[in-house]
mmCIF file of C-alpha atoms in Angstrom:
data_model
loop_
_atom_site.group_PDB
_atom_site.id
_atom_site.type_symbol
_atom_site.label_atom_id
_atom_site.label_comp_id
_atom_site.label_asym_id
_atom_site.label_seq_id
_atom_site.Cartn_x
_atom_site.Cartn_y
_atom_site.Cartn_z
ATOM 1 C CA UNK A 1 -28.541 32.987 67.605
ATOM 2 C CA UNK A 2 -29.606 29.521 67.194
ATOM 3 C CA UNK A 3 -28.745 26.880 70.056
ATOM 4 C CA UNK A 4 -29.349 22.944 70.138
ATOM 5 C CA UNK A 5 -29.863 22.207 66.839
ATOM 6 C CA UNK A 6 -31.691 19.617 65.982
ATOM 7 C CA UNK A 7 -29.253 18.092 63.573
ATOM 8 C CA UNK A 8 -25.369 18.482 65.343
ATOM 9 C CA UNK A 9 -23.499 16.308 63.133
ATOM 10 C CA UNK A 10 -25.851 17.360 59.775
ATOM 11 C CA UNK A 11 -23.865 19.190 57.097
ATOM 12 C CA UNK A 12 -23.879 20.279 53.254
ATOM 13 C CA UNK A 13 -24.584 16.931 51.269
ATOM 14 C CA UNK A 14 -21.838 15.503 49.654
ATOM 15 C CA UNK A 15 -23.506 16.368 46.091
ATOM 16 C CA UNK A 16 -23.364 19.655 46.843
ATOM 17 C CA UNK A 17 -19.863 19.378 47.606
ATOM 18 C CA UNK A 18 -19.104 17.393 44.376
ATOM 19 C CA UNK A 19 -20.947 19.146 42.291
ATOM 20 C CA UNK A 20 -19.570 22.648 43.499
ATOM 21 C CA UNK A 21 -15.760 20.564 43.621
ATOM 22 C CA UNK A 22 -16.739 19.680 39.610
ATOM 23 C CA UNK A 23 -17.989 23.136 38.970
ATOM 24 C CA UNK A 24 -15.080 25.406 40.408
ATOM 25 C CA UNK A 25 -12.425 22.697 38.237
ATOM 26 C CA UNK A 26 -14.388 22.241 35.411
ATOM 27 C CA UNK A 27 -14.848 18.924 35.708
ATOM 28 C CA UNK A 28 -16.998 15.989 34.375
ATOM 29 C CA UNK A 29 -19.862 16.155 36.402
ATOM 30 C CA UNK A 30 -21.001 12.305 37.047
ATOM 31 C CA UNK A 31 -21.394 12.599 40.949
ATOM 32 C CA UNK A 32 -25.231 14.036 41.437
ATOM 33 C CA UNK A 33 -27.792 12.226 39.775
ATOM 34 C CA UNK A 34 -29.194 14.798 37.377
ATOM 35 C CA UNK A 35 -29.011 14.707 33.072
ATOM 36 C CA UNK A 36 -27.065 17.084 30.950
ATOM 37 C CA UNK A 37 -29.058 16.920 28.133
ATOM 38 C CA UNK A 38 -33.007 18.924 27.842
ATOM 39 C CA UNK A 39 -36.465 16.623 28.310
ATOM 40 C CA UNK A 40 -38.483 16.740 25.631
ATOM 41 C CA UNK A 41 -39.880 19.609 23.878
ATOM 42 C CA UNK A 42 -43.607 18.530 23.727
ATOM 43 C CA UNK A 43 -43.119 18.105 27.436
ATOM 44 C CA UNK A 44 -41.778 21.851 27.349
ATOM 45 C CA UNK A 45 -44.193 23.119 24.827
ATOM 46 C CA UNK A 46 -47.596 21.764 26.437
ATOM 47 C CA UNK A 47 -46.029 23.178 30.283
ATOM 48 C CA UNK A 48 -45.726 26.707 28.114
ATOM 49 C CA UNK A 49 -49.185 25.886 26.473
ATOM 50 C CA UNK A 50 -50.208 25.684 30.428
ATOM 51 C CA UNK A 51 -48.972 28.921 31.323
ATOM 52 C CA UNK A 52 -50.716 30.605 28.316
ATOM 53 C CA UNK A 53 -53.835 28.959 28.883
ATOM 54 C CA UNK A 54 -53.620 30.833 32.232
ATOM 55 C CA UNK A 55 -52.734 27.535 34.815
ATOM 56 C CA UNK A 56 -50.463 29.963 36.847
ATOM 57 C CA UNK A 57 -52.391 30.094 40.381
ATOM 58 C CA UNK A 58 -52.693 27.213 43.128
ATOM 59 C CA UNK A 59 -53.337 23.945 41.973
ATOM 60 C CA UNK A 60 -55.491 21.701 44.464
ATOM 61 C CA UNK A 61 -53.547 21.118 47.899
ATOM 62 C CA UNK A 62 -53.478 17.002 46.671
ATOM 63 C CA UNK A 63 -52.584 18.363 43.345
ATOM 64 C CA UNK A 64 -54.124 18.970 39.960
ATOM 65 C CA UNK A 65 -56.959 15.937 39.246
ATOM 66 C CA UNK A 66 -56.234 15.000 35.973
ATOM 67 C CA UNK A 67 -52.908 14.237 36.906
ATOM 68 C CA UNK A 68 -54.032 12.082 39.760
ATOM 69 C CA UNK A 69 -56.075 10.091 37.136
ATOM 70 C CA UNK A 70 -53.462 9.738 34.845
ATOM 71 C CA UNK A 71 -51.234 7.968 37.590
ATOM 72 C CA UNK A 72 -53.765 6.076 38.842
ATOM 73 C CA UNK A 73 -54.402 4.834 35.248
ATOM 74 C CA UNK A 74 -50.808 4.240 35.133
ATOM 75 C CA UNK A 75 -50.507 2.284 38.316
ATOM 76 C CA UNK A 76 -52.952 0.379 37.384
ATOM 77 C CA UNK A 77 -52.234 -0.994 34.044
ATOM 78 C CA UNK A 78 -48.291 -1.507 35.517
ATOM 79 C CA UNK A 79 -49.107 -3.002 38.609
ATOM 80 C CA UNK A 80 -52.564 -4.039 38.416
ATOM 81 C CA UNK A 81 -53.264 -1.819 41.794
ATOM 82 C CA UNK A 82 -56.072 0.380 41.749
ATOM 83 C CA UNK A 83 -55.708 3.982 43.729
ATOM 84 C CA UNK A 84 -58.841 6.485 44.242
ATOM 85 C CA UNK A 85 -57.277 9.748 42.690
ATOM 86 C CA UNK A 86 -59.108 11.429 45.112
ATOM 87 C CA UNK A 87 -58.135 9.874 48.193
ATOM 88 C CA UNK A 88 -54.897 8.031 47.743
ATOM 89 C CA UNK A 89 -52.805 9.868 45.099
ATOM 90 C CA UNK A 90 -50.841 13.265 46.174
ATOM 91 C CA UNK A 91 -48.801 15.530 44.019
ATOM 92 C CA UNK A 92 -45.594 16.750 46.115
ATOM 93 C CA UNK A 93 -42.513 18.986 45.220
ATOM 94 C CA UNK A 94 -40.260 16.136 43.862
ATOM 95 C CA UNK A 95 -39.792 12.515 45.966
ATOM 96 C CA UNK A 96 -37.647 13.737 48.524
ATOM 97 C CA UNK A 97 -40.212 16.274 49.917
ATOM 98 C CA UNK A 98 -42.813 13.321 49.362
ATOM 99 C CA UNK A 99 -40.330 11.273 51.811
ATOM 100 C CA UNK A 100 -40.093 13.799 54.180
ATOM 101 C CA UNK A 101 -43.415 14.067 54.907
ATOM 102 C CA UNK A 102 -44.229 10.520 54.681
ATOM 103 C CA UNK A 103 -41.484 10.188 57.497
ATOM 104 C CA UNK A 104 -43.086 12.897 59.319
ATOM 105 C CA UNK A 105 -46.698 11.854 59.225
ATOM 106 C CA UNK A 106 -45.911 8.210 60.490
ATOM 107 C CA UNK A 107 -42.824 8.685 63.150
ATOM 108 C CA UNK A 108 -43.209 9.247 66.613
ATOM 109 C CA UNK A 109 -40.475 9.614 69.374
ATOM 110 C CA UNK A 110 -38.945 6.386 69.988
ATOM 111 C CA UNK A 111 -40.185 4.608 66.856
ATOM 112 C CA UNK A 112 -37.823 2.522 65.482
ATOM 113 C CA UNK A 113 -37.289 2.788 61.790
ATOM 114 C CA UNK A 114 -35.176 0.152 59.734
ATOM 115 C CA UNK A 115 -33.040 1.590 57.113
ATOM 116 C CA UNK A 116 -30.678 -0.221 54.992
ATOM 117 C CA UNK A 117 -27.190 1.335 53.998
ATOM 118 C CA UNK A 118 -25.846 2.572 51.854
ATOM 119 C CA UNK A 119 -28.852 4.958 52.030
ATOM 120 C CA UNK A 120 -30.396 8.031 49.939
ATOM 121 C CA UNK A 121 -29.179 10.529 52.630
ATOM 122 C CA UNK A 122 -32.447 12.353 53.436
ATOM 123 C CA UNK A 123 -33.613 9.075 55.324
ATOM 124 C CA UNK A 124 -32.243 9.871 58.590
ATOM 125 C CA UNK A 125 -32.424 13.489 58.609
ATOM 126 C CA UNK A 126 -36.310 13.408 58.857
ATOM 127 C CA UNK A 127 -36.720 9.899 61.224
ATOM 128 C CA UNK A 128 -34.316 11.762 63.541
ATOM 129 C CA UNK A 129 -36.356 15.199 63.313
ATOM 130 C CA UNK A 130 -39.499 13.397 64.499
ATOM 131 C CA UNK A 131 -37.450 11.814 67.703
ATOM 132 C CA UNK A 132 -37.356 8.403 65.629
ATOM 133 C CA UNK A 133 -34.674 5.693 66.327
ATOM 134 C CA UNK A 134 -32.424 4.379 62.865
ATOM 135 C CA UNK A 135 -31.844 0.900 62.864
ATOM 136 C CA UNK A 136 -29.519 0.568 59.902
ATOM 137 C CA UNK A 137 -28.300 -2.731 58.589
ATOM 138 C CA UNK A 138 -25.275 -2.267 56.245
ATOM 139 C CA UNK A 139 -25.132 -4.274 53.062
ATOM 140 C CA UNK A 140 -21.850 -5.029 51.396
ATOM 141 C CA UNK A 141 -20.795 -5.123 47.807
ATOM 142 C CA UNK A 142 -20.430 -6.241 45.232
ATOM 143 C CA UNK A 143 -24.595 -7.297 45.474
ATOM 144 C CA UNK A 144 -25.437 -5.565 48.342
ATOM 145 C CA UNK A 145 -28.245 -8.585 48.907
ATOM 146 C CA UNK A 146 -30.561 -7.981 52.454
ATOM 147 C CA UNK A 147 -29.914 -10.458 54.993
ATOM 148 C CA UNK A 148 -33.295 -10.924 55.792
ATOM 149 C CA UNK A 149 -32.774 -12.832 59.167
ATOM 150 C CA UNK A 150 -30.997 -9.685 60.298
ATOM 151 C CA UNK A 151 -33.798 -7.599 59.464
ATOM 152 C CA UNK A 152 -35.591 -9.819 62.218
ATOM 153 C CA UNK A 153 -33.043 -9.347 64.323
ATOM 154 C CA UNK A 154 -34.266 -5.730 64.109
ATOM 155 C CA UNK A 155 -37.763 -6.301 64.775
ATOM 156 C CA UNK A 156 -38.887 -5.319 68.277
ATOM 157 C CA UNK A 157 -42.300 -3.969 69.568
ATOM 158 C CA UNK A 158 -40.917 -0.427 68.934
ATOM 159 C CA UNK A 159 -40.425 -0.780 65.107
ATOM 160 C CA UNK A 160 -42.614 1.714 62.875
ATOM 161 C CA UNK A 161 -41.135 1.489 59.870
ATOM 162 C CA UNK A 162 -39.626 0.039 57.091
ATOM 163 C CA UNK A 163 -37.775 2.049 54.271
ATOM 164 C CA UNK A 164 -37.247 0.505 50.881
ATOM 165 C CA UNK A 165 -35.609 1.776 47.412
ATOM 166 C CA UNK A 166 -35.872 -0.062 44.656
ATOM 167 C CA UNK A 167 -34.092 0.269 41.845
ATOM 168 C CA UNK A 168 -31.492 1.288 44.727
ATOM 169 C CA UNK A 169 -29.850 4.506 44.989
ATOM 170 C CA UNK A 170 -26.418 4.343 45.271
ATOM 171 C CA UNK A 171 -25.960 0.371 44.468
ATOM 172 C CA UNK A 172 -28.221 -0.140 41.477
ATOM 173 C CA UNK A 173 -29.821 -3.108 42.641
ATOM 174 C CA UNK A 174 -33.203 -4.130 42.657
ATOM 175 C CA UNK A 175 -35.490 -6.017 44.902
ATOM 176 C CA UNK A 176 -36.200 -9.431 44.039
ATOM 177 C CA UNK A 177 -39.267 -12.382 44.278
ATOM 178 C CA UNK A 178 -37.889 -13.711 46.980
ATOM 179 C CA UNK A 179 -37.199 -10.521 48.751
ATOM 180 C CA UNK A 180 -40.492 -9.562 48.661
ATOM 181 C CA UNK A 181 -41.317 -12.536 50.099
ATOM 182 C CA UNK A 182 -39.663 -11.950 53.433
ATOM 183 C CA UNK A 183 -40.431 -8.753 53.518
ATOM 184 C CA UNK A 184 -43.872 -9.871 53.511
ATOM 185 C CA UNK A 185 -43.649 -12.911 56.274
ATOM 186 C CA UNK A 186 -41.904 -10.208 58.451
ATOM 187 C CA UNK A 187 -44.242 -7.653 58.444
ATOM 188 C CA UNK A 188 -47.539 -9.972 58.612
ATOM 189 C CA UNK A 189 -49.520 -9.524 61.407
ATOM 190 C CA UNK A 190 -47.471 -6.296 62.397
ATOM 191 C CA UNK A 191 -48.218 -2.961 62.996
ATOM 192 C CA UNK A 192 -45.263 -2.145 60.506
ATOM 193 C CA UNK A 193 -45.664 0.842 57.898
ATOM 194 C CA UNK A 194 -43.157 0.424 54.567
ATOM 195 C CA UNK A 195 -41.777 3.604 52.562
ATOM 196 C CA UNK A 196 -41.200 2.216 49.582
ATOM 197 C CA UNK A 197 -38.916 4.887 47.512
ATOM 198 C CA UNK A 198 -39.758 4.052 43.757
ATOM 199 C CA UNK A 199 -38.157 6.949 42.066
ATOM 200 C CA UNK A 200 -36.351 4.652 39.811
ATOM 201 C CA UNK A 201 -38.872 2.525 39.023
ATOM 202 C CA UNK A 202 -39.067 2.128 34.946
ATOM 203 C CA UNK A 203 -35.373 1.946 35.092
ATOM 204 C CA UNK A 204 -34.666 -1.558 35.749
ATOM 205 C CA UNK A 205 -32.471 -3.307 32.742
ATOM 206 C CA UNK A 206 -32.036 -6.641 30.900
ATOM 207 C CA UNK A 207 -36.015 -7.355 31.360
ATOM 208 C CA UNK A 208 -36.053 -7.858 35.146
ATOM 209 C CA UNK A 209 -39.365 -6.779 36.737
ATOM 210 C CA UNK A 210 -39.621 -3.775 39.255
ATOM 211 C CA UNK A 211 -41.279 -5.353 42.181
ATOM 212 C CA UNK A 212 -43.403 -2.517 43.334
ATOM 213 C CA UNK A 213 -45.144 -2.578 46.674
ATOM 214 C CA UNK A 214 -48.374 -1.549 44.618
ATOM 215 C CA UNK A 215 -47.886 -4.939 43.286
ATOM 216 C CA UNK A 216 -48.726 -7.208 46.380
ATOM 217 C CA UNK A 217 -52.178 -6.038 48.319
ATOM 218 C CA UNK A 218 -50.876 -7.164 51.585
ATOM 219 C CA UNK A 219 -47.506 -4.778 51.356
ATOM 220 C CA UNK A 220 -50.038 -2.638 49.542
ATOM 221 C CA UNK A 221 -52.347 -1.649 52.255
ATOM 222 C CA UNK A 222 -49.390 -0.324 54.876
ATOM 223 C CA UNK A 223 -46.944 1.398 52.225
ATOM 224 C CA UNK A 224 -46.469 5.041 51.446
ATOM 225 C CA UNK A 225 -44.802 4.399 47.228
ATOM 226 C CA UNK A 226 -42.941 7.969 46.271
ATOM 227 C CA UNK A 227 -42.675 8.414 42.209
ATOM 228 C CA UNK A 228 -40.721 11.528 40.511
ATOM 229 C CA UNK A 229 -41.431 12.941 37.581
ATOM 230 C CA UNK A 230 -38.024 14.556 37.435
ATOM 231 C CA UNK A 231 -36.213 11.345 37.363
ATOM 232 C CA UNK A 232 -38.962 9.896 34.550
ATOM 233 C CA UNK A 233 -38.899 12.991 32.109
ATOM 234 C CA UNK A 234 -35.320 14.672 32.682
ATOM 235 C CA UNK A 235 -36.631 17.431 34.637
ATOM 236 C CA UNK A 236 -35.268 17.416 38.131
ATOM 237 C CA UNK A 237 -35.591 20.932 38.237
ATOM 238 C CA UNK A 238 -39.019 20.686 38.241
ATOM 239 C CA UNK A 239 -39.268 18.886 41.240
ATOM 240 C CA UNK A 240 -42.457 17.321 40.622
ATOM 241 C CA UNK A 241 -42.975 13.511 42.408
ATOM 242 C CA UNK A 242 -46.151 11.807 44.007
ATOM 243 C CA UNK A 243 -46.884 9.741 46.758
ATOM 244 C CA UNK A 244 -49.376 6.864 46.385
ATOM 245 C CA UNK A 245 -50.785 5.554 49.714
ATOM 246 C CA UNK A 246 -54.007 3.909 51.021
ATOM 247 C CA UNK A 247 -56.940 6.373 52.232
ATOM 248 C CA UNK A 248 -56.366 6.384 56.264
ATOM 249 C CA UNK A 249 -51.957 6.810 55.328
ATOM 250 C CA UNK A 250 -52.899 9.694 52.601
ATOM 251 C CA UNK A 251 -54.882 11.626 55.068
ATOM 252 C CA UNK A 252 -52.374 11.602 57.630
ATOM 253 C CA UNK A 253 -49.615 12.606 54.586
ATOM 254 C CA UNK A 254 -51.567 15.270 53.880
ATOM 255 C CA UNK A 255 -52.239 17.181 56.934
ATOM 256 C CA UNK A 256 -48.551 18.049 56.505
ATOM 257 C CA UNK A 257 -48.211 18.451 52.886
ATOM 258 C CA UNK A 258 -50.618 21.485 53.205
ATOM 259 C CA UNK A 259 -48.993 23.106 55.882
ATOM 260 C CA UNK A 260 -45.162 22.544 54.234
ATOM 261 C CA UNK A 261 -45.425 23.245 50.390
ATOM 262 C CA UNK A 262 -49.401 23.407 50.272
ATOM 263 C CA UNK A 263 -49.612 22.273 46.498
ATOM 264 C CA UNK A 264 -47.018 21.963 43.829
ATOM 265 C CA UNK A 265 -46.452 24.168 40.287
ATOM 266 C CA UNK A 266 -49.665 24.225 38.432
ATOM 267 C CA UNK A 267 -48.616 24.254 34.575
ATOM 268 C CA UNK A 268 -46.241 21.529 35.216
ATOM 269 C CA UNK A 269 -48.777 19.496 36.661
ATOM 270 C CA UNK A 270 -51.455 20.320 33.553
ATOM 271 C CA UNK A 271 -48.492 19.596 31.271
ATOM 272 C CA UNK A 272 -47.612 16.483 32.664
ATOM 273 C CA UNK A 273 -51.037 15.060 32.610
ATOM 274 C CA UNK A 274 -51.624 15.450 29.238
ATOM 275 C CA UNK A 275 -48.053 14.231 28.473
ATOM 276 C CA UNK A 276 -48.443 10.642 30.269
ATOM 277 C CA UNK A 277 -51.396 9.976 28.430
ATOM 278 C CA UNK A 278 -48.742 8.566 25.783
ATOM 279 C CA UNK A 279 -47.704 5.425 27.546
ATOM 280 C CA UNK A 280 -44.130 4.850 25.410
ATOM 281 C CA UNK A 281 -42.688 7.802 27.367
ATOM 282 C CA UNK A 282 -41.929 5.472 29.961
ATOM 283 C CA UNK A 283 -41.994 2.283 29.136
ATOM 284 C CA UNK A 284 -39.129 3.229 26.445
ATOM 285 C CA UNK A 285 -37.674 4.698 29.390
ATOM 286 C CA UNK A 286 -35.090 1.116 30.663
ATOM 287 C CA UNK A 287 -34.464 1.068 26.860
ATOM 288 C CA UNK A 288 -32.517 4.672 26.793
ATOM 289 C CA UNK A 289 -31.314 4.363 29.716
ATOM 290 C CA UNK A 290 -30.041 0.466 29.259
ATOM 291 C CA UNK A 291 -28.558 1.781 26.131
ATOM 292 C CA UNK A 292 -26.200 4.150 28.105
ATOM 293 C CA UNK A 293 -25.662 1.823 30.807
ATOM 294 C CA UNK A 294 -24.051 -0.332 28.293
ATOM 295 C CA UNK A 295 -21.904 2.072 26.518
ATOM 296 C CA UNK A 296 -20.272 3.389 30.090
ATOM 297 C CA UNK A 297 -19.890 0.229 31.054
ATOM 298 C CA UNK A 298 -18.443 -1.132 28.309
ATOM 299 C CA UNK A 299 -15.833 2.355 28.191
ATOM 300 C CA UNK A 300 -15.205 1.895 32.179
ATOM 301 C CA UNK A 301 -13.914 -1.750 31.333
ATOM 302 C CA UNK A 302 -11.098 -0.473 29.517
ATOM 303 C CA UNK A 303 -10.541 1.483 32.977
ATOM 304 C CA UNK A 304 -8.532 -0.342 35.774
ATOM 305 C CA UNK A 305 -12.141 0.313 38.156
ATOM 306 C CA UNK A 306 -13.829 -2.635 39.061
ATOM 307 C CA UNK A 307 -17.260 -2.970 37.366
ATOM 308 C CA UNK A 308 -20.230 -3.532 40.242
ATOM 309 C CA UNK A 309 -23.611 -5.049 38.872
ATOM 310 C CA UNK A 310 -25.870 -2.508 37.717
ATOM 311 C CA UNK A 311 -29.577 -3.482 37.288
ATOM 312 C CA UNK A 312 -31.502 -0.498 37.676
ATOM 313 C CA UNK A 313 -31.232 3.068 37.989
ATOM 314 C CA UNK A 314 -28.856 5.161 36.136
ATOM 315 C CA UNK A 315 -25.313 4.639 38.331
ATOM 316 C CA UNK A 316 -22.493 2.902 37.940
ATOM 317 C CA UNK A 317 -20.738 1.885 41.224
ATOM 318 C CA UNK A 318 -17.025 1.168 40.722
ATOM 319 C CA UNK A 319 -14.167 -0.138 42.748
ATOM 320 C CA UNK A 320 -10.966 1.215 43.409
ATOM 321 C CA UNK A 321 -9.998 -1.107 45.823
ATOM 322 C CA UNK A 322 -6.905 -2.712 43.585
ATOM 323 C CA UNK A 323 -5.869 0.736 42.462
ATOM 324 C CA UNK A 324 -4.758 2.507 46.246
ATOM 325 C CA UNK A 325 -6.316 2.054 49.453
ATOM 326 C CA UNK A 326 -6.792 5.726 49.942
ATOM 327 C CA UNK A 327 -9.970 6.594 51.632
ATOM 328 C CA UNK A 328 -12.881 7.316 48.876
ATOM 329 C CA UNK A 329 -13.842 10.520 49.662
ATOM 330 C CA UNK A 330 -10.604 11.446 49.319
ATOM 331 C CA UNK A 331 -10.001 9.977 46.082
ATOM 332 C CA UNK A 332 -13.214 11.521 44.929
ATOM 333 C CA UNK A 333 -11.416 14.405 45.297
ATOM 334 C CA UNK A 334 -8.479 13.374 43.919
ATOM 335 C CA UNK A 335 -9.497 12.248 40.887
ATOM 336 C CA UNK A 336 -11.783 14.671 40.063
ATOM 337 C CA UNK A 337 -8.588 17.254 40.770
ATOM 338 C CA UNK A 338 -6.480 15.421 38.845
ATOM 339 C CA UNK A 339 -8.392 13.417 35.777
ATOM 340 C CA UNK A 340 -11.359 16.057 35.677
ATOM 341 C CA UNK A 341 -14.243 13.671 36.492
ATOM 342 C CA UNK A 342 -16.654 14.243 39.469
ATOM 343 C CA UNK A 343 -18.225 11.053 41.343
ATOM 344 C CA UNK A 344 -19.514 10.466 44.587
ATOM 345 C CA UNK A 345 -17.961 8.394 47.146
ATOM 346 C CA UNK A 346 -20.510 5.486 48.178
ATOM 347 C CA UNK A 347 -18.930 5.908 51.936
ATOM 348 C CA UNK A 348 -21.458 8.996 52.575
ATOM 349 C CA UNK A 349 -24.495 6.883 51.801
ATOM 350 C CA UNK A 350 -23.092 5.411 55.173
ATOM 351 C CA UNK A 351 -24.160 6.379 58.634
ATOM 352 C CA UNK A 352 -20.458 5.319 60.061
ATOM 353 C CA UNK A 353 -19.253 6.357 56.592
ATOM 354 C CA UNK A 354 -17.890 3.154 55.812
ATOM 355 C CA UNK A 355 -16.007 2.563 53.392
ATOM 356 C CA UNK A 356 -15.422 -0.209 50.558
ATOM 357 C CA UNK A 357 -13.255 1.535 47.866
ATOM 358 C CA UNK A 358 -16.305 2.200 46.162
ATOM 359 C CA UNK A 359 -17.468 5.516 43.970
ATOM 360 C CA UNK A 360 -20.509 6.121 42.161
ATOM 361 C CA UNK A 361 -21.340 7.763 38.478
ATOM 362 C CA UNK A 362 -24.181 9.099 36.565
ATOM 363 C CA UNK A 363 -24.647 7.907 33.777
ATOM 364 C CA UNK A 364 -27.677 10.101 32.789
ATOM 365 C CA UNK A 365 -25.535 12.128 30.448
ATOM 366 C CA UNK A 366 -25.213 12.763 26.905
ATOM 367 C CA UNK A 367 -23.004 10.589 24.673
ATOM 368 C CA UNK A 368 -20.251 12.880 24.197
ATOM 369 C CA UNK A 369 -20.224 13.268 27.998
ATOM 370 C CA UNK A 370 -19.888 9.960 28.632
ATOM 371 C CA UNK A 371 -16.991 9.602 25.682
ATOM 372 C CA UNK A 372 -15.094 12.406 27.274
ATOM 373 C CA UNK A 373 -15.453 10.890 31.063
ATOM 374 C CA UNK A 374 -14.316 7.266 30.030
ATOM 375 C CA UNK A 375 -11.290 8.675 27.696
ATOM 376 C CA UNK A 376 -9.937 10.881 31.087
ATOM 377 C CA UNK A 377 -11.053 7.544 33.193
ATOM 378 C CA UNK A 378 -8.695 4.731 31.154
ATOM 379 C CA UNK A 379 -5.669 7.577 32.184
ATOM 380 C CA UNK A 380 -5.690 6.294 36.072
#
């Protein structure tokens, strides 16, 4: 029997419960963030061509070289930020476990950690794990802007570390100029690391720039940047990311990557190399996606939902808030019972769970999906 765990109040996520909820009903799945429709087969084929060529043992613990390279080559055209493959570039299993251990490597008990909400939900989890202290500030819709003087409100001698994520996960908003300025005047002359969570990061829409903390050398030098492959190429299931961090951060990252997954799927990694080497597979990336922004969000303003700004990522945050002023969770559930579309209620990206009247979709889906969503949605 297990006693005092470490996480009390810790349960299933609610995309597991969504997803299950949409699965048992049938439903239009649009709650976790994950495409319905297959990557592309030369992706596929040169991952098989792997596996044939006989790339089916460990890869390196930091992860297969020439897929280093081809990030850092990446990085470096996009952001002008040069990384040492060797030294500064890990391959992990997918961004979360690249957060994780991030988290893990940098938080000590009774660091403070500054996390703003609505929040990915494996933030927390891991700060807490370590004996860390979360200092959330709550933004509110519909921009969801951070009120940087409240951020130095937060600041004491005890912060650690700042967590970023940008395009944002649930609220699809990005960072800005001027954001990036504060962040930068706050954390001068501070021992202050940043975890910049980049898994979005060539989905930002209507030209905007993705303000990456590789861009800036002075954020640059005390962030840990996590990148996913499966939200870039359509293959969550992969669960393939990377973490890009100066030399002194990526040796302390990696003293607990090799003792938690070691190293990460070899053929994928081999495939994936070769396949970046053709640049327009992402930078045509905010063009797809953009394109299906547009067409759900055109269909959902036939819908009596209120549209939120959406300028990055791929979900649409809606709200409900002239339609009943039932709690969202709950009318997650209801709707999804009763119109046969699955979202996810933005009150769990919430430590107190608060709640706006707001739900979130995915709009990584096929065309058809999104049709068949939207005509069930204008019902309400």
């Amino acid at each position: 029997m297990i006693t005092g765990s470490k996480l009390p109040h810790t349960g299933t996520t609610i995309f597991t419960v969504m997803s299950a909820l949409a699965n048992d009903l049938g439903a239009i799945n649009l709650s976790q963030g994950f495409p319905d429709y297959d990557c592309d087969p030369q992706l596929v084929s040169l991952v098989n061509d792997a596996m044939k060529s006989g790339y089916n043992q460990y890869a390196p613990m930091a992860g297969w070289l020439p897929l280093r390279e081809e990030i850092a080559r990446k990085t470096e055209k996009l952001y002008d930020a040069v990384y040492h493959p060797d030294t500064e570039i890990t391959i992990t299993s997918g961004g979360t476990q690249a957060i994780f251990t991030a988290i893990c490597a940098a938080i000590h008990p009774n660091d403070e950690v500054i996390v703003f909400e609505p929040a990915y939900d494996s933030y927390a989890p891991a700060i807490k794990l370590m004996g860390g202290t979360v200092k959330s500030l709550e933004l509110e819709p519909p921009d969801y802007r951070i009120a940087w003087d409240m951020v130095k409100r937060l600041i004491s001698n005890r912060t650690r570390m700042i967590i970023l994520n940008s395009p944002h996960n649930p609220t699809a908003t990005i960072l800005s100029e001027s954001d990036i300025e504060e962040l930068a005047a706050i954390v001068k002359n501070r021992d202050i690391l940043i975890l910049s969570d980049e898994v979005y990061e060539h989905l930002v829409f209507d030209g905007q720039t993705h303000h990456s903390m590789a861009r800036y050398p002075e954020l640059r030098e005390r962030s840990f940047i996590v990148g996913s492959f499966g939200k870039m190429f359509h293959t969550t299931g992969w669960k393939l990311g990377y973490c890009l961090a100066p030399a002194a951060l990526t040796a302390e990252f990696r003293k607990l990557h090799q003792y938690t997954v070691f190293s990460v799927n070899t053929p994928m990694q081999v495939g994936v190399a070769e396949y970046l080497k053709n640049e327009n597979v992402y930078n045509e990336l905010a063009g797809f996606f953009q394109q299906k922004r547009d067409f759900f969000r055109d269909g959902l303003s036939q819908t009596r939902f209120g549209l939120l700004p959406c300028s990055g990522s791929y979900f649409q945050s809606v709200s409900y808030e002239h339609i009943t002023d039932v709690k969202d969770t709950d009318y997650a559930i209801q709707i999804t019972h009763e119109y046969g579309v699955a979202s996810i209620p933005v009150s769990a990206f919430y430590s107190k769970g608060t709640d706006h009247k707001i739900l979130r979709f995915c709009f990584a889906k096929k065309q058809e999906t999104l049709e068949r969503a939207i005509e069930r949605l204008i019902k309400l």
